Amino acid sequence: MSAAALAALIRERQPCVVLTGAGVSTESGIPDFRSPTGIWVEVDPFEVASIRAFRHDPACVWSFYRQRIDLLRQAEPNAAHHAIAELERRGLVEAVVTQNIDTLHSRAGSRDVVEVHGSVRSAQCPGCLWSEPADDVLAQLETRELPSCPHCGEVLKPGVVLFGELLPAGALERATQLARGSRLLLVVGSSLEVWPVAGLPLEAQAFAIVNRGPTTLDDRALLKVDAGAGDTLSAVLESLAS
Ligand SMILES: [Zn+2]
């Protein structure tokens, strides 16, 4: 019933932009961050994933990210990623703004993906801004603690936004423009706790939310579906086809 209502909203309120968080990838076996089984229960993000940690002890940050990159690259897109890509192919979704760094939207076939927290696709050189593909970073880490820039020798930084860093300005501006231009922002798998992304729904004309558990904006959504992303979006596709 709620999937049918969501399908109707997507059909009626074009253009529609999708905003995704960790909840869209948990069905791919990727743990989220803040739930009781999340990553930050076991490790302190400020010790392994902050810009401060990177400056003081980059080897510690890279030992954490090397495992993350390995895990994320083994994961496969799930029904939710595939459904979002299919909605884009059908012209019903303009773009996907994601907080996720796992690249699963692109791998599922989504074409216009705005990765506001960066991704594990590559690592960046803080010196000359060279972008080193993840394969080459992992190859370097086979034999040494820290990957370095092949051009200027500086220690590479993971291609993701670390705690204490600003979001990439271009990506955030594009995300804000997409939200403002949309008649429906569809939030999937985010509890909308991490700013500034959590403020994007308020930039849109209206928004709907698919998320297990409460979010900070439930009472302002046109529709809230408290269920898994894969099941819900698969049902939305079926409803749109009928
Ligand atoms: Zn460099």
mmCIF file of C-alpha atoms and ligand atoms in Angstrom:
data_model
loop_
_atom_site.group_PDB
_atom_site.id
_atom_site.type_symbol
_atom_site.label_atom_id
_atom_site.label_comp_id
_atom_site.label_asym_id
_atom_site.label_seq_id
_atom_site.Cartn_x
_atom_site.Cartn_y
_atom_site.Cartn_z
ATOM 1 C CA MET A 1 0.000 0.000 0.000
ATOM 2 C CA SER A 2 2.684 2.497 0.954
ATOM 3 C CA ALA A 3 4.774 1.383 -2.040
ATOM 4 C CA ALA A 4 1.840 2.190 -4.322
ATOM 5 C CA ALA A 5 1.465 5.600 -2.692
ATOM 6 C CA LEU A 6 5.178 6.238 -3.137
ATOM 7 C CA ALA A 7 5.013 5.154 -6.788
ATOM 8 C CA ALA A 8 2.173 7.628 -7.349
ATOM 9 C CA LEU A 9 4.192 10.428 -5.744
ATOM 10 C CA ILE A 10 7.205 9.660 -7.961
ATOM 11 C CA ARG A 11 4.998 9.686 -11.069
ATOM 12 C CA GLU A 12 3.209 12.905 -10.140
ATOM 13 C CA ARG A 13 6.031 14.937 -8.693
ATOM 14 C CA GLN A 14 8.712 15.222 -11.362
ATOM 15 C CA PRO A 15 11.558 15.912 -11.358
ATOM 16 C CA CYS A 16 12.468 13.495 -8.575
ATOM 17 C CA VAL A 17 15.932 13.319 -7.023
ATOM 18 C CA VAL A 18 17.040 10.478 -4.729
ATOM 19 C CA LEU A 19 19.155 11.012 -1.598
ATOM 20 C CA THR A 20 20.709 7.890 -0.085
ATOM 21 C CA GLY A 21 22.554 7.019 3.122
ATOM 22 C CA ALA A 22 24.087 3.935 4.735
ATOM 23 C CA GLY A 23 20.710 2.156 4.989
ATOM 24 C CA VAL A 24 20.648 1.611 1.234
ATOM 25 C CA SER A 25 23.852 -0.457 1.434
ATOM 26 C CA THR A 26 23.260 -2.527 4.580
ATOM 27 C CA GLU A 27 21.487 -5.154 2.422
ATOM 28 C CA SER A 28 24.764 -5.484 0.513
ATOM 29 C CA GLY A 29 26.403 -6.580 3.774
ATOM 30 C CA ILE A 30 27.999 -3.206 4.476
ATOM 31 C CA PRO A 31 27.568 -2.226 8.113
ATOM 32 C CA ASP A 32 26.282 1.273 8.800
ATOM 33 C CA PHE A 33 27.985 3.631 11.234
ATOM 34 C CA ARG A 34 25.728 4.588 14.090
ATOM 35 C CA SER A 35 23.341 1.692 14.728
ATOM 36 C CA PRO A 36 24.082 -0.772 17.586
ATOM 37 C CA THR A 37 25.891 -3.038 15.074
ATOM 38 C CA GLY A 38 27.528 -0.114 13.280
ATOM 39 C CA ILE A 39 31.202 0.498 12.607
ATOM 40 C CA TRP A 40 31.595 3.309 15.129
ATOM 41 C CA VAL A 41 30.563 1.011 17.997
ATOM 42 C CA GLU A 42 33.897 -0.803 17.693
ATOM 43 C CA VAL A 43 36.258 1.912 16.543
ATOM 44 C CA ASP A 44 36.491 5.581 17.372
ATOM 45 C CA PRO A 45 36.036 7.568 14.145
ATOM 46 C CA PHE A 46 38.260 10.340 15.435
ATOM 47 C CA GLU A 47 41.170 7.898 15.773
ATOM 48 C CA VAL A 48 40.881 6.276 12.354
ATOM 49 C CA ALA A 49 38.791 8.505 10.106
ATOM 50 C CA SER A 50 39.471 12.130 10.982
ATOM 51 C CA ILE A 51 41.713 14.655 9.270
ATOM 52 C CA ARG A 52 43.469 15.143 12.595
ATOM 53 C CA ALA A 53 44.285 11.426 12.806
ATOM 54 C CA PHE A 54 45.499 11.511 9.193
ATOM 55 C CA ARG A 55 47.923 14.313 10.006
ATOM 56 C CA HIS A 56 49.217 12.680 13.206
ATOM 57 C CA ASP A 57 49.195 9.020 12.242
ATOM 58 C CA PRO A 58 48.369 8.392 8.568
ATOM 59 C CA ALA A 59 49.391 4.721 8.854
ATOM 60 C CA CYS A 60 46.597 4.170 11.384
ATOM 61 C CA VAL A 61 44.064 5.806 9.058
ATOM 62 C CA TRP A 62 45.305 3.761 6.086
ATOM 63 C CA SER A 63 45.176 0.490 8.000
ATOM 64 C CA PHE A 64 41.480 1.217 8.675
ATOM 65 C CA TYR A 65 40.720 2.361 5.107
ATOM 66 C CA ARG A 66 42.568 -0.499 3.487
ATOM 67 C CA GLN A 67 40.141 -2.895 5.188
ATOM 68 C CA ARG A 68 37.188 -0.656 4.292
ATOM 69 C CA ILE A 69 38.199 -0.493 0.634
ATOM 70 C CA ASP A 70 38.646 -4.285 0.521
ATOM 71 C CA LEU A 71 35.228 -4.867 2.095
ATOM 72 C CA LEU A 72 33.400 -2.321 -0.050
ATOM 73 C CA ARG A 73 34.902 -3.617 -3.279
ATOM 74 C CA GLN A 74 33.711 -7.143 -2.488
ATOM 75 C CA ALA A 75 30.142 -5.962 -1.886
ATOM 76 C CA GLU A 76 27.564 -6.106 -4.680
ATOM 77 C CA PRO A 77 24.729 -3.679 -5.424
ATOM 78 C CA ASN A 78 21.410 -4.854 -3.980
ATOM 79 C CA ALA A 79 17.762 -4.583 -5.059
ATOM 80 C CA ALA A 80 17.566 -0.965 -3.870
ATOM 81 C CA HIS A 81 20.558 0.169 -5.965
ATOM 82 C CA HIS A 82 19.161 -1.668 -8.990
ATOM 83 C CA ALA A 83 15.681 -0.186 -8.526
ATOM 84 C CA ILE A 84 17.089 3.362 -8.296
ATOM 85 C CA ALA A 85 19.129 2.802 -11.470
ATOM 86 C CA GLU A 86 16.026 1.464 -13.215
ATOM 87 C CA LEU A 87 14.000 4.521 -12.151
ATOM 88 C CA GLU A 88 16.677 6.718 -13.721
ATOM 89 C CA ARG A 89 16.588 4.666 -16.956
ATOM 90 C CA ARG A 90 12.807 5.163 -17.064
ATOM 91 C CA GLY A 91 13.253 8.913 -16.721
ATOM 92 C CA LEU A 92 11.640 9.005 -13.279
ATOM 93 C CA VAL A 93 14.769 9.874 -11.315
ATOM 94 C CA GLU A 94 16.988 12.750 -12.369
ATOM 95 C CA ALA A 95 20.036 12.015 -10.211
ATOM 96 C CA VAL A 96 21.210 10.290 -7.029
ATOM 97 C CA VAL A 97 22.883 12.230 -4.243
ATOM 98 C CA THR A 98 24.616 9.793 -1.911
ATOM 99 C CA GLN A 99 26.439 9.941 1.407
ATOM 100 C CA ASN A 100 27.862 6.505 0.668
ATOM 101 C CA ILE A 101 31.450 6.010 -0.427
ATOM 102 C CA ASP A 102 30.941 2.446 -1.703
ATOM 103 C CA THR A 103 30.329 3.264 -5.435
ATOM 104 C CA LEU A 104 27.439 0.748 -5.495
ATOM 105 C CA HIS A 105 25.042 3.172 -7.246
ATOM 106 C CA SER A 106 27.427 3.537 -10.180
ATOM 107 C CA ARG A 107 28.044 -0.202 -10.253
ATOM 108 C CA ALA A 108 24.272 -0.796 -10.375
ATOM 109 C CA GLY A 109 24.053 1.406 -13.472
ATOM 110 C CA SER A 110 23.047 4.808 -12.076
ATOM 111 C CA ARG A 111 24.588 7.419 -14.365
ATOM 112 C CA ASP A 112 24.214 10.721 -12.533
ATOM 113 C CA VAL A 113 25.578 10.092 -9.021
ATOM 114 C CA VAL A 114 26.727 12.926 -6.746
ATOM 115 C CA GLU A 115 29.029 11.467 -4.073
ATOM 116 C CA VAL A 116 29.015 14.177 -1.414
ATOM 117 C CA HIS A 117 31.323 12.260 0.932
ATOM 118 C CA GLY A 118 33.730 11.146 -1.812
ATOM 119 C CA SER A 119 34.334 7.481 -2.599
ATOM 120 C CA VAL A 120 36.768 4.590 -2.317
ATOM 121 C CA ARG A 121 37.274 4.662 -6.094
ATOM 122 C CA SER A 122 40.547 6.539 -5.668
ATOM 123 C CA ALA A 123 42.894 8.314 -3.261
ATOM 124 C CA GLN A 124 44.001 11.922 -3.570
ATOM 125 C CA CYS A 125 47.362 13.635 -3.355
ATOM 126 C CA PRO A 126 47.093 16.672 -1.055
ATOM 127 C CA GLY A 127 50.177 18.129 -2.776
ATOM 128 C CA CYS A 128 49.515 18.029 -6.536
ATOM 129 C CA LEU A 129 45.861 16.808 -6.439
ATOM 130 C CA TRP A 130 46.686 13.653 -8.419
ATOM 131 C CA SER A 131 43.961 11.027 -8.138
ATOM 132 C CA GLU A 132 45.339 7.482 -7.685
ATOM 133 C CA PRO A 133 42.940 4.618 -8.562
ATOM 134 C CA ALA A 134 42.082 2.264 -5.673
ATOM 135 C CA ASP A 135 43.726 -0.732 -7.417
ATOM 136 C CA ASP A 136 47.061 1.071 -7.464
ATOM 137 C CA VAL A 137 46.642 2.212 -3.853
ATOM 138 C CA LEU A 138 45.980 -1.358 -2.715
ATOM 139 C CA ALA A 139 48.968 -2.589 -4.740
ATOM 140 C CA GLN A 140 51.184 -0.059 -2.957
ATOM 141 C CA LEU A 141 49.803 -1.143 0.424
ATOM 142 C CA GLU A 142 50.874 -4.750 -0.277
ATOM 143 C CA THR A 143 54.463 -3.757 0.375
ATOM 144 C CA ARG A 144 54.347 -0.631 2.527
ATOM 145 C CA GLU A 145 52.350 1.106 5.258
ATOM 146 C CA LEU A 146 51.540 4.282 3.350
ATOM 147 C CA PRO A 147 50.648 4.891 -0.292
ATOM 148 C CA SER A 148 52.416 7.805 -1.931
ATOM 149 C CA CYS A 149 51.834 10.006 -4.932
ATOM 150 C CA PRO A 150 53.676 8.681 -8.035
ATOM 151 C CA HIS A 151 54.261 12.277 -9.169
ATOM 152 C CA CYS A 152 55.355 14.251 -6.100
ATOM 153 C CA GLY A 153 55.847 11.603 -3.411
ATOM 154 C CA GLU A 154 53.398 12.985 -0.847
ATOM 155 C CA VAL A 155 51.384 10.584 1.279
ATOM 156 C CA LEU A 156 48.013 9.986 -0.434
ATOM 157 C CA LYS A 157 44.768 10.696 1.412
ATOM 158 C CA PRO A 158 41.744 8.393 1.140
ATOM 159 C CA GLY A 159 39.304 9.759 -1.468
ATOM 160 C CA VAL A 160 36.600 10.095 1.157
ATOM 161 C CA VAL A 161 35.643 13.052 3.326
ATOM 162 C CA LEU A 162 37.271 12.574 6.729
ATOM 163 C CA PHE A 163 35.799 13.858 9.980
ATOM 164 C CA GLY A 164 36.812 17.473 10.413
ATOM 165 C CA GLU A 165 36.996 18.070 6.647
ATOM 166 C CA LEU A 166 34.563 20.143 4.639
ATOM 167 C CA LEU A 167 32.479 18.426 2.005
ATOM 168 C CA PRO A 168 33.740 18.953 -1.559
ATOM 169 C CA ALA A 169 32.215 22.305 -2.513
ATOM 170 C CA GLY A 170 31.304 21.333 -6.074
ATOM 171 C CA ALA A 171 29.452 18.185 -5.040
ATOM 172 C CA LEU A 172 27.567 19.928 -2.251
ATOM 173 C CA GLU A 173 26.551 22.790 -4.543
ATOM 174 C CA ARG A 174 25.312 20.372 -7.215
ATOM 175 C CA ALA A 175 23.373 18.415 -4.558
ATOM 176 C CA THR A 176 21.740 21.603 -3.298
ATOM 177 C CA GLN A 177 20.800 22.681 -6.831
ATOM 178 C CA LEU A 178 19.309 19.271 -7.576
ATOM 179 C CA ALA A 179 17.285 19.386 -4.350
ATOM 180 C CA ARG A 180 16.004 22.899 -5.073
ATOM 181 C CA GLY A 181 15.008 21.963 -8.607
ATOM 182 C CA SER A 182 13.149 18.824 -7.577
ATOM 183 C CA ARG A 183 9.455 18.484 -6.841
ATOM 184 C CA LEU A 184 10.176 15.325 -4.852
ATOM 185 C CA LEU A 185 13.312 14.454 -2.957
ATOM 186 C CA LEU A 186 13.187 10.761 -2.158
ATOM 187 C CA VAL A 187 15.295 9.958 0.919
ATOM 188 C CA VAL A 188 16.346 6.287 1.098
ATOM 189 C CA GLY A 189 18.204 4.670 3.979
ATOM 190 C CA SER A 190 19.252 7.765 5.864
ATOM 191 C CA SER A 191 18.205 8.841 9.332
ATOM 192 C CA LEU A 192 19.156 12.411 8.282
ATOM 193 C CA GLU A 193 21.513 13.016 11.190
ATOM 194 C CA VAL A 194 24.636 14.126 9.334
ATOM 195 C CA TRP A 195 24.726 17.746 8.231
ATOM 196 C CA PRO A 196 24.785 19.451 5.833
ATOM 197 C CA VAL A 197 23.250 16.602 3.810
ATOM 198 C CA ALA A 198 20.473 16.209 6.373
ATOM 199 C CA GLY A 199 19.247 19.684 5.411
ATOM 200 C CA LEU A 200 18.774 18.868 1.710
ATOM 201 C CA PRO A 201 15.143 17.668 2.008
ATOM 202 C CA LEU A 202 14.198 21.110 3.312
ATOM 203 C CA GLU A 203 15.550 22.638 0.072
ATOM 204 C CA ALA A 204 13.158 20.554 -2.050
ATOM 205 C CA GLN A 205 9.503 21.388 -2.746
ATOM 206 C CA ALA A 206 8.551 18.206 -0.926
ATOM 207 C CA PHE A 207 10.145 14.976 0.204
ATOM 208 C CA ALA A 208 9.360 11.355 1.037
ATOM 209 C CA ILE A 209 11.380 8.976 3.210
ATOM 210 C CA VAL A 210 12.075 5.230 3.037
ATOM 211 C CA ASN A 211 14.011 4.247 6.153
ATOM 212 C CA ARG A 212 13.937 1.610 8.852
ATOM 213 C CA GLY A 213 13.459 3.561 12.066
ATOM 214 C CA PRO A 214 12.790 7.221 12.730
ATOM 215 C CA THR A 215 14.500 10.136 11.013
ATOM 216 C CA THR A 216 14.822 13.748 12.108
ATOM 217 C CA LEU A 217 12.294 14.902 9.465
ATOM 218 C CA ASP A 218 9.560 12.242 9.593
ATOM 219 C CA ASP A 219 6.867 14.704 10.616
ATOM 220 C CA ARG A 220 7.551 16.959 7.626
ATOM 221 C CA ALA A 221 7.616 14.254 4.943
ATOM 222 C CA LEU A 222 4.759 13.770 2.463
ATOM 223 C CA LEU A 223 5.153 10.047 3.065
ATOM 224 C CA LYS A 224 7.267 7.929 5.374
ATOM 225 C CA VAL A 225 7.766 4.228 4.667
ATOM 226 C CA ASP A 226 9.332 2.448 7.651
ATOM 227 C CA ALA A 227 10.759 -0.577 5.827
ATOM 228 C CA GLY A 228 13.800 -1.926 4.021
ATOM 229 C CA ALA A 229 14.975 -0.096 0.915
ATOM 230 C CA GLY A 230 15.260 -3.143 -1.373
ATOM 231 C CA ASP A 231 11.751 -4.499 -0.719
ATOM 232 C CA THR A 232 10.130 -1.087 -0.841
ATOM 233 C CA LEU A 233 11.746 0.126 -4.065
ATOM 234 C CA SER A 234 11.198 -3.225 -5.796
ATOM 235 C CA ALA A 235 7.503 -2.908 -4.910
ATOM 236 C CA VAL A 236 7.526 0.686 -6.222
ATOM 237 C CA LEU A 237 8.884 -0.532 -9.577
ATOM 238 C CA GLU A 238 6.171 -3.206 -9.770
ATOM 239 C CA SER A 239 3.533 -0.660 -8.944
ATOM 240 C CA LEU A 240 4.815 1.707 -11.634
ATOM 241 C CA ALA A 241 4.731 -1.095 -14.208
ATOM 242 C CA SER A 242 1.093 -1.988 -13.549
HETATM 243 ZN ZN ZN B 1 51.263 14.512 -5.787
#
